[in-house]
Tab-separated table of C-alpha atoms and ligand atoms in Angstrom:
chain	number	residue	atom	x	y	z
A	17	MET	CA	19.518	-18.842	15.877
A	18	ALA	CA	20.738	-15.555	14.404
A	19	THR	CA	22.892	-13.271	16.522
A	20	LEU	CA	20.929	-10.333	17.921
A	21	ALA	CA	23.948	-8.069	18.440
A	22	ASP	CA	25.424	-5.738	15.829
A	23	PRO	CA	28.875	-6.646	14.532
A	24	VAL	CA	31.781	-4.688	15.953
A	25	PRO	CA	35.040	-3.751	14.259
A	26	GLY	CA	37.757	-6.055	15.560
A	27	GLY	CA	35.171	-8.825	15.927
A	28	ARG	CA	32.860	-9.749	18.803
A	29	PRO	CA	34.667	-11.368	21.737
A	30	GLY	CA	36.198	-14.671	20.688
A	31	GLU	CA	34.988	-14.325	17.112
A	32	THR	CA	38.356	-14.135	15.371
A	33	ARG	CA	39.506	-17.349	16.995
A	34	ARG	CA	36.187	-18.983	16.175
A	35	ALA	CA	36.449	-17.879	12.537
A	36	ALA	CA	39.966	-19.307	12.254
A	37	ALA	CA	38.785	-22.664	13.636
A	38	LEU	CA	35.754	-22.612	11.331
A	39	ALA	CA	37.950	-21.840	8.335
A	40	ALA	CA	40.087	-24.898	9.055
A	41	GLU	CA	36.950	-27.020	9.396
A	42	LEU	CA	35.500	-25.650	6.158
A	43	THR	CA	38.695	-26.356	4.265
A	44	ALA	CA	38.736	-29.896	5.628
A	45	ARG	CA	35.165	-30.299	4.355
A	46	GLY	CA	36.212	-29.275	0.839
A	47	VAL	CA	34.911	-25.710	0.948
A	48	HIS	CA	36.891	-23.329	-1.255
A	49	GLY	CA	34.702	-20.250	-1.118
A	50	ILE	CA	32.228	-18.538	1.209
A	51	VAL	CA	29.366	-16.554	-0.278
A	52	LEU	CA	28.709	-13.376	1.720
A	53	ALA	CA	25.086	-12.551	0.973
A	54	TYR	CA	22.663	-9.707	1.449
A	55	VAL	CA	19.555	-8.475	-0.300
A	56	ASP	CA	19.281	-4.977	-1.739
A	57	THR	CA	16.317	-2.611	-1.548
A	58	ALA	CA	15.033	-3.822	-4.916
A	59	GLY	CA	15.027	-7.399	-3.614
A	60	VAL	CA	17.992	-8.618	-5.620
A	61	GLY	CA	20.481	-10.854	-3.819
A	62	ARG	CA	23.982	-9.362	-3.945
A	63	VAL	CA	27.149	-11.164	-2.924
A	64	LYS	CA	30.872	-11.104	-2.531
A	65	THR	CA	32.847	-14.270	-1.944
A	66	ILE	CA	35.992	-15.035	0.034
A	67	PRO	CA	38.130	-18.135	0.535
A	68	PRO	CA	37.960	-19.671	4.032
A	69	ALA	CA	41.429	-18.267	4.769
A	70	ARG	CA	39.871	-14.766	4.772
A	71	LEU	CA	37.062	-15.565	7.213
A	72	ALA	CA	38.912	-14.357	10.310
A	73	ALA	CA	39.775	-11.104	8.531
A	74	ALA	CA	36.139	-10.744	7.463
A	75	VAL	CA	34.784	-10.920	11.035
A	76	THR	CA	37.510	-8.535	12.202
A	77	ARG	CA	37.599	-5.915	9.479
A	78	GLY	CA	34.689	-6.798	7.232
A	79	VAL	CA	34.769	-7.059	3.454
A	80	GLY	CA	34.411	-3.869	1.438
A	81	MET	CA	31.417	-3.160	-0.771
A	82	SER	CA	29.952	0.099	-2.049
A	83	PRO	CA	26.749	1.419	-0.436
A	84	VAL	CA	25.467	2.181	-3.930
A	85	PHE	CA	23.578	-1.136	-4.029
A	86	ASP	CA	20.992	0.335	-1.648
A	87	THR	CA	19.624	2.249	-4.622
A	88	PHE	CA	20.346	-0.280	-7.365
A	89	LEU	CA	17.336	-1.283	-9.406
A	90	SER	CA	16.649	-4.855	-10.422
A	91	ASP	CA	18.041	-4.053	-13.908
A	92	ASP	CA	21.304	-2.853	-12.270
A	93	SER	CA	20.717	0.804	-13.081
A	94	ILE	CA	21.039	3.223	-10.170
A	95	VAL	CA	18.771	5.868	-8.669
A	96	THR	CA	19.679	8.327	-5.952
A	97	THR	CA	18.267	9.704	-2.709
A	98	ASP	CA	19.609	12.608	-0.619
A	99	VAL	CA	22.235	10.298	0.866
A	100	LEU	CA	22.417	7.150	-1.260
A	101	GLY	CA	23.374	6.209	-4.784
A	102	SER	CA	26.651	8.112	-5.006
A	103	PRO	CA	29.854	6.458	-6.227
A	104	ASP	CA	31.566	7.601	-3.010
A	105	GLY	CA	32.099	5.695	0.213
A	106	ASP	CA	32.515	2.124	1.323
A	107	LEU	CA	30.794	-0.276	3.685
A	108	ARG	CA	32.075	-3.379	5.433
A	109	LEU	CA	30.264	-6.695	5.144
A	110	PHE	CA	30.415	-8.716	8.379
A	111	PRO	CA	29.400	-12.383	8.035
A	112	ASP	CA	27.206	-13.834	10.794
A	113	LEU	CA	29.124	-16.936	11.902
A	114	ASP	CA	26.062	-18.325	13.685
A	115	ALA	CA	24.301	-18.538	10.328
A	116	LEU	CA	27.229	-19.824	8.255
A	117	THR	CA	26.152	-22.894	6.307
A	118	VAL	CA	28.015	-25.347	4.096
A	119	LEU	CA	26.088	-25.461	0.808
A	120	ALA	CA	25.227	-29.073	0.124
A	121	GLY	CA	23.581	-27.995	-3.128
A	122	GLN	CA	26.703	-26.173	-4.324
A	123	PRO	CA	29.738	-28.342	-3.559
A	124	GLY	CA	32.849	-26.360	-2.651
A	125	TRP	CA	30.900	-23.422	-1.263
A	126	ALA	CA	29.616	-22.182	2.065
A	127	TRP	CA	27.260	-19.275	2.625
A	128	ALA	CA	26.746	-16.629	5.308
A	129	PRO	CA	24.407	-13.647	5.544
A	130	VAL	CA	26.099	-10.349	6.357
A	131	ASP	CA	25.403	-7.200	8.282
A	132	ARG	CA	26.739	-4.034	6.796
A	133	ILE	CA	28.480	-1.473	8.973
A	134	THR	CA	30.288	1.751	8.161
A	135	GLN	CA	34.056	2.077	8.072
A	136	GLU	CA	33.706	3.925	11.380
A	137	GLY	CA	31.998	0.881	12.909
A	138	ALA	CA	28.396	2.141	13.137
A	139	PRO	CA	25.461	0.099	11.797
A	140	HIS	CA	24.759	1.174	8.212
A	141	PRO	CA	21.298	2.821	8.218
A	142	GLY	CA	20.556	1.136	4.878
A	143	CYS	CA	21.263	-2.416	6.150
A	144	SER	CA	17.980	-4.324	6.012
A	145	ARG	CA	19.210	-7.189	8.215
A	146	THR	CA	20.233	-4.718	10.917
A	147	PHE	CA	16.806	-3.053	10.550
A	148	LEU	CA	14.957	-6.322	11.146
A	149	ARG	CA	17.169	-7.147	14.129
A	150	ARG	CA	16.385	-3.729	15.616
A	151	ILE	CA	12.618	-4.162	15.144
A	152	VAL	CA	12.707	-7.598	16.767
A	153	THR	CA	14.845	-6.347	19.656
A	154	GLU	CA	12.551	-3.370	20.279
A	155	ALA	CA	9.455	-5.587	20.221
A	156	ALA	CA	11.020	-7.789	22.900
A	157	GLU	CA	12.230	-4.901	25.048
A	158	ARG	CA	9.118	-2.699	24.844
A	159	TYR	CA	6.297	-5.193	24.507
A	160	GLY	CA	7.742	-8.501	25.648
A	161	LEU	CA	6.885	-9.925	22.224
A	162	THR	CA	8.853	-12.483	20.259
A	163	PHE	CA	7.978	-13.952	16.873
A	164	GLN	CA	8.179	-17.108	14.848
A	165	ALA	CA	8.249	-16.593	11.108
A	166	ALA	CA	8.533	-18.492	7.854
A	167	VAL	CA	8.600	-17.446	4.215
A	168	GLU	CA	6.856	-19.719	1.697
A	169	ILE	CA	8.831	-20.150	-1.488
A	170	GLU	CA	7.036	-20.474	-4.824
A	171	TRP	CA	9.178	-20.947	-7.899
A	172	THR	CA	8.974	-21.799	-11.523
A	173	VAL	CA	11.281	-24.178	-13.368
A	174	GLY	CA	12.093	-23.548	-16.986
A	175	LEU	CA	14.441	-25.260	-19.409
A	176	ASP	CA	17.937	-23.780	-19.358
A	177	SER	CA	18.103	-24.617	-23.057
A	178	ALA	CA	15.205	-22.236	-23.907
A	179	PRO	CA	16.008	-19.337	-26.262
A	180	ALA	CA	17.624	-16.417	-24.398
A	181	GLY	CA	15.263	-14.801	-21.935
A	182	GLU	CA	12.328	-17.021	-22.789
A	183	PHE	CA	10.394	-19.249	-20.450
A	184	VAL	CA	9.702	-22.821	-21.487
A	185	PRO	CA	8.220	-24.770	-18.548
A	186	ALA	CA	10.437	-27.737	-17.713
A	187	VAL	CA	7.425	-29.794	-16.633
A	188	SER	CA	3.953	-30.107	-18.089
A	189	GLY	CA	1.812	-32.072	-15.638
A	190	PRO	CA	-1.233	-30.561	-13.915
A	191	ALA	CA	-1.322	-28.407	-10.779
A	192	TYR	CA	-0.676	-30.438	-7.634
A	193	GLY	CA	-0.307	-33.288	-10.111
A	194	ALA	CA	1.443	-36.586	-9.598
A	195	ILE	CA	2.823	-36.297	-13.147
A	196	ARG	CA	4.616	-33.074	-12.356
A	197	GLN	CA	6.184	-34.513	-9.229
A	198	VAL	CA	7.629	-37.319	-11.367
A	199	GLU	CA	8.724	-34.836	-14.045
A	200	LEU	CA	10.837	-32.924	-11.550
A	201	GLY	CA	12.798	-36.123	-11.382
A	202	TYR	CA	15.804	-36.506	-9.202
A	203	MET	CA	16.061	-32.746	-8.754
A	204	GLY	CA	13.310	-32.862	-6.129
A	205	ALA	CA	15.032	-35.534	-4.077
A	206	GLU	CA	18.414	-33.850	-4.432
A	207	LEU	CA	16.910	-30.573	-3.294
A	208	LEU	CA	15.378	-32.167	-0.197
A	209	ALA	CA	18.675	-33.894	0.593
A	210	ALA	CA	20.640	-30.649	0.218
A	211	LEU	CA	18.241	-28.700	2.418
A	212	ALA	CA	18.272	-31.417	5.076
A	213	ALA	CA	22.080	-31.392	5.053
A	214	GLN	CA	21.938	-27.617	5.506
A	215	GLY	CA	19.716	-27.962	8.579
A	216	VAL	CA	16.576	-26.627	6.887
A	217	ASP	CA	13.447	-28.367	8.145
A	218	VAL	CA	11.338	-28.596	5.015
A	219	GLU	CA	7.639	-29.038	5.736
A	220	GLN	CA	6.371	-29.632	2.203
A	221	LEU	CA	7.371	-29.617	-1.451
A	222	HIS	CA	4.585	-29.734	-4.020
A	223	PRO	CA	3.704	-28.924	-7.633
A	224	GLU	CA	1.791	-25.597	-7.638
A	225	TYR	CA	-0.909	-24.097	-9.846
A	226	ALA	CA	0.955	-22.200	-12.591
A	227	PRO	CA	2.893	-23.876	-15.452
A	228	GLY	CA	6.241	-25.162	-14.196
A	229	GLN	CA	5.490	-23.969	-10.646
A	230	PHE	CA	6.430	-25.605	-7.343
A	231	GLU	CA	6.235	-24.574	-3.712
A	232	LEU	CA	8.453	-25.337	-0.779
A	233	SER	CA	7.553	-24.519	2.801
A	234	VAL	CA	9.862	-24.605	5.783
A	235	GLY	CA	9.588	-24.536	9.574
A	236	ALA	CA	9.359	-21.279	11.505
A	237	LEU	CA	12.297	-19.543	13.169
A	238	ASP	CA	12.929	-16.163	14.758
A	239	PRO	CA	12.390	-13.477	12.082
A	240	VAL	CA	16.056	-12.751	11.260
A	241	ALA	CA	16.820	-16.445	10.899
A	242	ALA	CA	13.637	-16.911	8.855
A	243	ALA	CA	14.702	-14.168	6.445
A	244	ASP	CA	18.206	-15.663	6.222
A	245	ARG	CA	16.651	-19.036	5.541
A	246	SER	CA	14.502	-17.751	2.693
A	247	VAL	CA	17.660	-16.441	0.994
A	248	LEU	CA	19.526	-19.704	1.638
A	249	VAL	CA	16.671	-21.881	0.376
A	250	ARG	CA	16.472	-19.910	-2.876
A	251	GLN	CA	20.232	-20.153	-3.370
A	252	THR	CA	19.900	-23.916	-2.908
A	253	ILE	CA	16.914	-24.372	-5.230
A	254	ARG	CA	18.678	-22.391	-7.939
A	255	ALA	CA	21.949	-24.298	-7.556
A	256	VAL	CA	20.386	-27.760	-7.561
A	257	ALA	CA	18.196	-26.886	-10.548
A	258	ARG	CA	21.178	-25.683	-12.517
A	259	ARG	CA	22.882	-29.022	-12.087
A	260	HIS	CA	19.833	-30.569	-13.718
A	261	GLY	CA	19.790	-28.203	-16.710
A	262	LEU	CA	16.873	-26.280	-15.272
A	263	ARG	CA	16.459	-22.582	-14.751
A	264	VAL	CA	14.559	-21.246	-11.769
A	265	SER	CA	12.609	-18.022	-11.430
A	266	PHE	CA	11.262	-16.583	-8.205
A	267	ALA	CA	9.875	-13.572	-10.096
A	268	PRO	CA	6.367	-12.557	-8.975
A	269	ALA	CA	5.091	-13.144	-12.500
A	270	VAL	CA	7.018	-15.254	-14.972
A	271	VAL	CA	4.373	-14.653	-17.629
A	272	ALA	CA	1.932	-11.759	-17.743
A	273	ASP	CA	-1.399	-13.507	-17.393
A	274	GLY	CA	-1.957	-16.105	-14.757
A	275	VAL	CA	-1.045	-17.130	-11.275
A	276	GLY	CA	2.287	-15.790	-10.056
A	277	ASN	CA	4.939	-16.777	-7.555
A	278	GLY	CA	4.076	-15.684	-4.039
A	279	GLY	CA	6.296	-15.484	-0.995
A	280	HIS	CA	3.634	-15.538	1.713
A	281	LEU	CA	4.829	-14.723	5.207
A	282	HIS	CA	3.739	-16.747	8.210
A	283	LEU	CA	4.079	-15.001	11.514
A	284	SER	CA	3.045	-15.681	15.091
A	285	CYS	CA	3.508	-13.458	18.156
A	286	HIS	CA	4.538	-14.970	21.446
A	287	ARG	CA	4.755	-13.644	24.993
A	288	ALA	CA	6.678	-15.545	27.648
A	289	GLY	CA	6.794	-18.530	25.334
A	290	VAL	CA	3.008	-18.577	24.759
A	291	ASN	CA	1.595	-18.331	21.229
A	292	LEU	CA	-0.826	-15.396	21.284
A	293	HIS	CA	-2.717	-16.802	18.275
A	294	ALA	CA	-3.987	-19.821	20.234
A	295	GLY	CA	-5.976	-20.406	23.397
A	296	GLY	CA	-7.283	-16.817	23.650
A	297	GLU	CA	-10.774	-15.408	24.117
A	298	GLY	CA	-10.863	-13.722	20.699
A	299	ARG	CA	-11.899	-15.079	17.339
A	300	TYR	CA	-10.408	-18.456	16.365
A	301	GLY	CA	-8.518	-18.635	19.624
A	302	MET	CA	-6.656	-15.363	19.160
A	303	THR	CA	-5.811	-13.390	22.285
A	304	ALA	CA	-6.650	-9.672	22.356
A	305	GLY	CA	-2.977	-9.010	21.588
A	306	ALA	CA	-2.995	-11.228	18.517
A	307	GLU	CA	-6.231	-9.633	17.247
A	308	SER	CA	-4.685	-6.181	17.606
A	309	PHE	CA	-1.507	-7.354	15.899
A	310	VAL	CA	-3.550	-8.634	12.942
A	311	ALA	CA	-5.539	-5.374	12.937
A	312	GLY	CA	-2.295	-3.386	12.797
A	313	VAL	CA	-1.010	-5.349	9.810
A	314	LEU	CA	-4.402	-4.936	8.119
A	315	ALA	CA	-4.430	-1.167	8.675
A	316	HIS	CA	-0.975	-0.719	7.139
A	317	LEU	CA	-1.400	-3.136	4.215
A	318	PRO	CA	-1.671	-0.566	1.396
A	319	ALA	CA	1.621	1.031	2.494
A	320	LEU	CA	3.217	-2.329	3.218
A	321	THR	CA	2.670	-3.263	-0.422
A	322	ALA	CA	5.525	-0.887	-1.314
A	323	VAL	CA	7.814	-3.175	0.673
A	324	THR	CA	6.254	-6.608	0.167
A	325	ALA	CA	5.536	-6.323	-3.574
A	326	PRO	CA	8.416	-4.227	-4.895
A	327	SER	CA	8.788	-5.242	-8.525
A	328	PRO	CA	6.877	-3.994	-11.564
A	329	ALA	CA	6.091	-7.706	-11.983
A	330	SER	CA	4.581	-7.765	-8.465
A	331	HIS	CA	1.592	-5.915	-9.862
A	332	LEU	CA	1.098	-8.522	-12.568
A	333	ARG	CA	0.745	-11.061	-9.763
A	334	LEU	CA	-1.454	-8.940	-7.484
A	335	LYS	CA	-4.735	-9.628	-9.278
A	336	PRO	CA	-8.046	-10.698	-7.754
A	337	SER	CA	-9.053	-14.360	-7.666
A	338	ARG	CA	-5.513	-15.753	-7.914
A	339	TRP	CA	-4.974	-16.421	-4.207
A	340	ALA	CA	-2.514	-13.540	-3.992
A	341	GLY	CA	-4.711	-11.677	-1.468
A	342	VAL	CA	-5.275	-8.249	-2.983
A	343	PHE	CA	-8.042	-7.022	-0.674
A	344	THR	CA	-7.651	-5.488	2.778
A	345	ALA	CA	-9.538	-8.198	4.605
A	346	TRP	CA	-8.943	-11.136	6.866
A	347	GLY	CA	-10.578	-14.507	7.227
A	348	ARG	CA	-10.014	-17.961	8.598
A	349	GLU	CA	-8.331	-20.063	5.920
A	350	THR	CA	-9.625	-17.557	3.350
A	351	ARG	CA	-7.201	-17.597	0.460
A	352	GLU	CA	-8.488	-14.473	-1.256
A	353	ALA	CA	-8.145	-12.230	1.807
A	354	ALA	CA	-4.775	-10.530	2.222
A	355	LEU	CA	-4.603	-11.948	5.745
A	356	ARG	CA	-5.387	-15.573	6.364
A	357	ILE	CA	-5.814	-16.843	9.896
A	358	VAL	CA	-4.275	-20.287	10.192
A	359	THR	CA	-5.563	-22.145	13.240
A	360	GLY	CA	-3.873	-25.510	12.705
A	361	THR	CA	-5.328	-28.894	13.493
A	362	ALA	CA	-7.425	-29.310	16.641
A	363	GLY	CA	-5.145	-30.047	19.556
A	364	HIS	CA	-2.107	-28.497	17.860
A	365	ALA	CA	-3.096	-24.823	17.739
A	366	ASP	CA	-0.395	-23.784	20.159
A	367	GLU	CA	2.349	-24.987	17.802
A	368	SER	CA	0.762	-24.011	14.528
A	369	ALA	CA	-1.691	-21.082	14.816
A	370	ASN	CA	-0.344	-18.093	12.923
A	371	LEU	CA	-1.094	-15.216	10.613
A	372	GLU	CA	-0.382	-15.589	6.894
A	373	ILE	CA	0.282	-12.421	4.917
A	374	LYS	CA	-0.354	-13.068	1.242
A	375	PRO	CA	0.401	-9.937	-0.799
A	376	VAL	CA	4.119	-10.662	-0.452
A	377	ASP	CA	6.353	-12.007	-3.202
A	378	LEU	CA	9.952	-13.114	-3.493
A	379	ALA	CA	11.119	-9.906	-5.096
A	380	ALA	CA	10.607	-8.479	-1.606
A	381	ASN	CA	13.674	-8.108	0.549
A	382	PRO	CA	12.636	-10.559	3.312
A	383	TYR	CA	14.334	-8.515	6.041
A	384	LEU	CA	12.466	-5.356	5.056
A	385	ALA	CA	9.204	-7.231	4.567
A	386	LEU	CA	9.287	-8.996	7.953
A	387	GLY	CA	10.514	-5.871	9.765
A	388	CYS	CA	7.772	-3.692	8.303
A	389	VAL	CA	5.010	-6.258	8.874
A	390	ILE	CA	6.108	-6.632	12.507
A	391	ALA	CA	6.273	-2.838	12.948
A	392	ALA	CA	2.735	-2.582	11.536
A	393	GLY	CA	1.448	-5.306	13.857
A	394	ILE	CA	3.099	-3.755	16.884
A	395	ASP	CA	1.453	-0.453	16.034
A	396	GLY	CA	-1.860	-2.314	16.304
A	397	VAL	CA	-0.862	-3.845	19.653
A	398	ALA	CA	0.287	-0.483	21.043
A	399	ALA	CA	-3.037	1.119	20.089
A	400	ALA	CA	-5.110	-1.964	21.117
A	401	LEU	CA	-6.603	-1.697	17.637
A	402	PRO	CA	-9.861	-3.636	17.249
A	403	LEU	CA	-9.949	-6.241	14.494
A	404	PRO	CA	-12.866	-5.609	12.119
A	405	GLN	CA	-15.334	-8.207	10.912
A	406	GLU	CA	-13.897	-11.170	9.043
A	407	ILE	CA	-14.835	-12.099	5.488
A	408	THR	CA	-15.410	-15.427	3.783
A	409	GLY	CA	-15.111	-16.282	0.097
A	410	ASP	CA	-13.728	-14.044	-2.623
A	411	PRO	CA	-14.021	-10.289	-1.944
A	412	ALA	CA	-13.911	-9.732	-5.720
A	413	ARG	CA	-17.654	-10.524	-5.701
A	414	TYR	CA	-18.562	-7.511	-3.511
A	415	ASP	CA	-20.104	-4.454	-5.115
A	416	ALA	CA	-18.787	-1.042	-4.028
A	417	GLU	CA	-21.408	-0.685	-1.278
A	418	GLU	CA	-20.738	-4.112	0.261
A	419	ALA	CA	-16.996	-3.569	0.121
A	420	ALA	CA	-17.305	-0.151	1.802
A	421	ALA	CA	-19.564	-1.557	4.532
A	422	LEU	CA	-16.948	-4.234	5.315
A	423	GLY	CA	-13.986	-1.854	4.976
A	424	VAL	CA	-12.607	-3.988	2.150
A	425	ARG	CA	-10.334	-2.088	-0.216
A	426	ARG	CA	-8.259	-3.162	-3.186
A	427	LEU	CA	-4.523	-2.867	-2.497
A	428	PRO	CA	-2.480	-0.427	-4.626
A	429	GLU	CA	-2.421	-1.488	-8.274
A	430	SER	CA	0.951	-0.030	-9.257
A	431	LEU	CA	4.302	0.855	-7.711
A	432	PRO	CA	3.574	4.624	-7.743
A	433	GLU	CA	0.235	4.011	-5.959
A	434	ALA	CA	1.996	1.872	-3.378
A	435	VAL	CA	4.645	4.543	-2.860
A	436	GLU	CA	1.930	7.135	-2.293
A	437	ALA	CA	0.440	5.008	0.499
A	438	PHE	CA	3.904	4.272	1.879
A	439	ARG	CA	4.919	7.938	1.953
A	440	ALA	CA	1.794	8.757	3.959
A	441	ASP	CA	2.529	5.999	6.504
A	442	GLN	CA	4.491	7.524	9.366
A	443	VAL	CA	4.648	4.276	11.315
A	444	LEU	CA	6.465	2.377	8.566
A	445	ARG	CA	8.649	5.343	7.626
A	446	SER	CA	9.786	5.929	11.170
A	447	ALA	CA	10.363	2.201	11.774
A	448	LEU	CA	12.631	2.083	8.718
A	449	GLY	CA	14.345	5.390	9.442
A	450	PRO	CA	14.764	8.097	6.801
A	451	VAL	CA	17.612	6.441	4.866
A	452	LEU	CA	15.834	3.154	4.222
A	453	ALA	CA	12.415	4.782	3.811
A	454	ASP	CA	13.732	7.132	1.120
A	455	ALA	CA	15.548	4.245	-0.566
A	456	VAL	CA	12.300	2.236	-0.715
A	457	SER	CA	10.404	5.114	-2.360
A	458	ALA	CA	13.195	5.992	-4.787
A	459	VAL	CA	13.823	2.396	-5.849
A	460	ARG	CA	10.116	1.645	-6.402
A	461	LEU	CA	9.607	4.775	-8.495
A	462	GLY	CA	12.813	3.978	-10.380
A	463	GLU	CA	11.559	0.462	-11.104
A	464	ALA	CA	8.265	1.861	-12.396
A	465	ALA	CA	10.047	4.372	-14.637
A	466	ALA	CA	12.390	1.700	-15.987
A	467	VAL	CA	9.487	-0.300	-17.465
A	468	GLU	CA	7.418	2.639	-18.636
A	469	GLY	CA	5.986	1.997	-22.084
A	470	LEU	CA	6.253	-1.801	-21.773
A	471	ASP	CA	3.056	-3.813	-21.951
A	472	ASP	CA	2.383	-6.529	-19.356
A	473	ALA	CA	4.154	-9.206	-21.400
A	474	GLY	CA	7.151	-6.898	-21.718
A	475	VAL	CA	7.233	-6.274	-17.953
A	476	ALA	CA	7.050	-10.009	-17.222
A	477	ALA	CA	9.848	-10.711	-19.712
A	478	ALA	CA	12.011	-7.888	-18.352
A	479	CYS	CA	11.733	-9.089	-14.741
A	480	ARG	CA	11.591	-12.853	-15.395
A	481	TRP	CA	15.164	-13.833	-14.567
A	482	ARG	CA	16.094	-11.097	-12.092
A	483	TYR	CA	14.856	-12.802	-8.942
B	26	LIG	N1	0.559	-18.559	-6.198
B	26	LIG	C1	-0.262	-17.819	-5.269
B	26	LIG	C2	0.330	-16.430	-5.055
B	26	LIG	O1	0.820	-15.858	-5.973
B	26	LIG	C3	-0.433	-18.534	-3.951
B	26	LIG	C4	-1.031	-19.893	-4.007
B	26	LIG	C5	-1.129	-20.487	-2.593
B	26	LIG	O2	-1.980	-20.056	-1.827
B	26	LIG	O3	-0.275	-21.288	-2.251
B	26	LIG	O4	0.317	-15.899	-3.987
B	27	LIG	MG1	1.288	-21.849	-2.884
């Protein structure tokens, strides 16, 4: 369970003592370093590391890091907004002790997500983890809503020995194939063991559709913990793979043509402990609240794309008929609609019914993505938005007239198009606040400009090993 309170300079009550005790325990367990992790606006994981002996200082005073990373691009160049991107200033990284995890996949290391606060002790308006915590807190306070969330992880394994920058699949067996499971060898078992030791309840690991692709799904948690977990799981997959001479990419498209790596979100709304996606009078057991939540997400999808599909490579993945969900539509277990209603097995709907949001990839900052999707859904709940007609099958088959009659639209096809929709979306902008909203627009346009002139293969190659 992630902490729902902001960090405070000097530490939360009892935290310094707790950190000192934890440090001793970590040292006894052979930990030499703690990775302090966050995700920037471009979706790149950034870190600092400290030895356990500095943990108490870190929860008291934080660890310094420039705010410039809020406007870093995935190629490490920097853009600016009115307030971000300057070489001036400093922020303090505060590790969340409740989420600190010994990394079984990376012996000698532990890991903790951080919140970033200013030197004066105020939450940093560009901190995506703080943003998500605020959205979740507001949903509980204003609407009595809580959430369970999970991020699916799709990834591609290549040979570390491949020529620089190139992708040579490390396995060759067919999609969902028994051969490929064998080819992954001991890495698969070691990965499952490491995740189990880290307290991650893996639901499934399977060979996926694209060359060298696998998918791992995990159990649902509260949204902040789910976002933390998606970062932790990727750190673990990467580390275990490396020990096996394999190189992992979570990039939305590792090659230009074909199925990409998604990072679908699963989300369910709950009130007083009851899953609003099950046992209701609406379609497929949804309550009126759940239908409106889904309708809210649907209405904001074009703008959400700026947050959930942030890389130039995201738009190589977001193509029709590849199960990436590029049409504004919903359906029960419909894998070509952007929103898939998952009802679960008969008799188990209460535990498993949820909404899957598909046009999301792992270049997305999971804190921003979950926070914005929840803000969009809550907008639907607040307005009691009706959920339009569902679709079945692949919307790519509709002609213009059929699509218009069903309200089915293609999602933005480029970062600038997504930014245009995002800039017009007051709900998402005001949920994020001006600092983060401007950072999202500036970083997306910067990413688009950075690959200008490259063909699709060039974009895939440029982004391949950044995520
Ligand atoms: N790889 C697909 C994507 O890019 C998803 C496949 C699936 O539904 O698991 O979203
Ligand atoms: Mg999949």
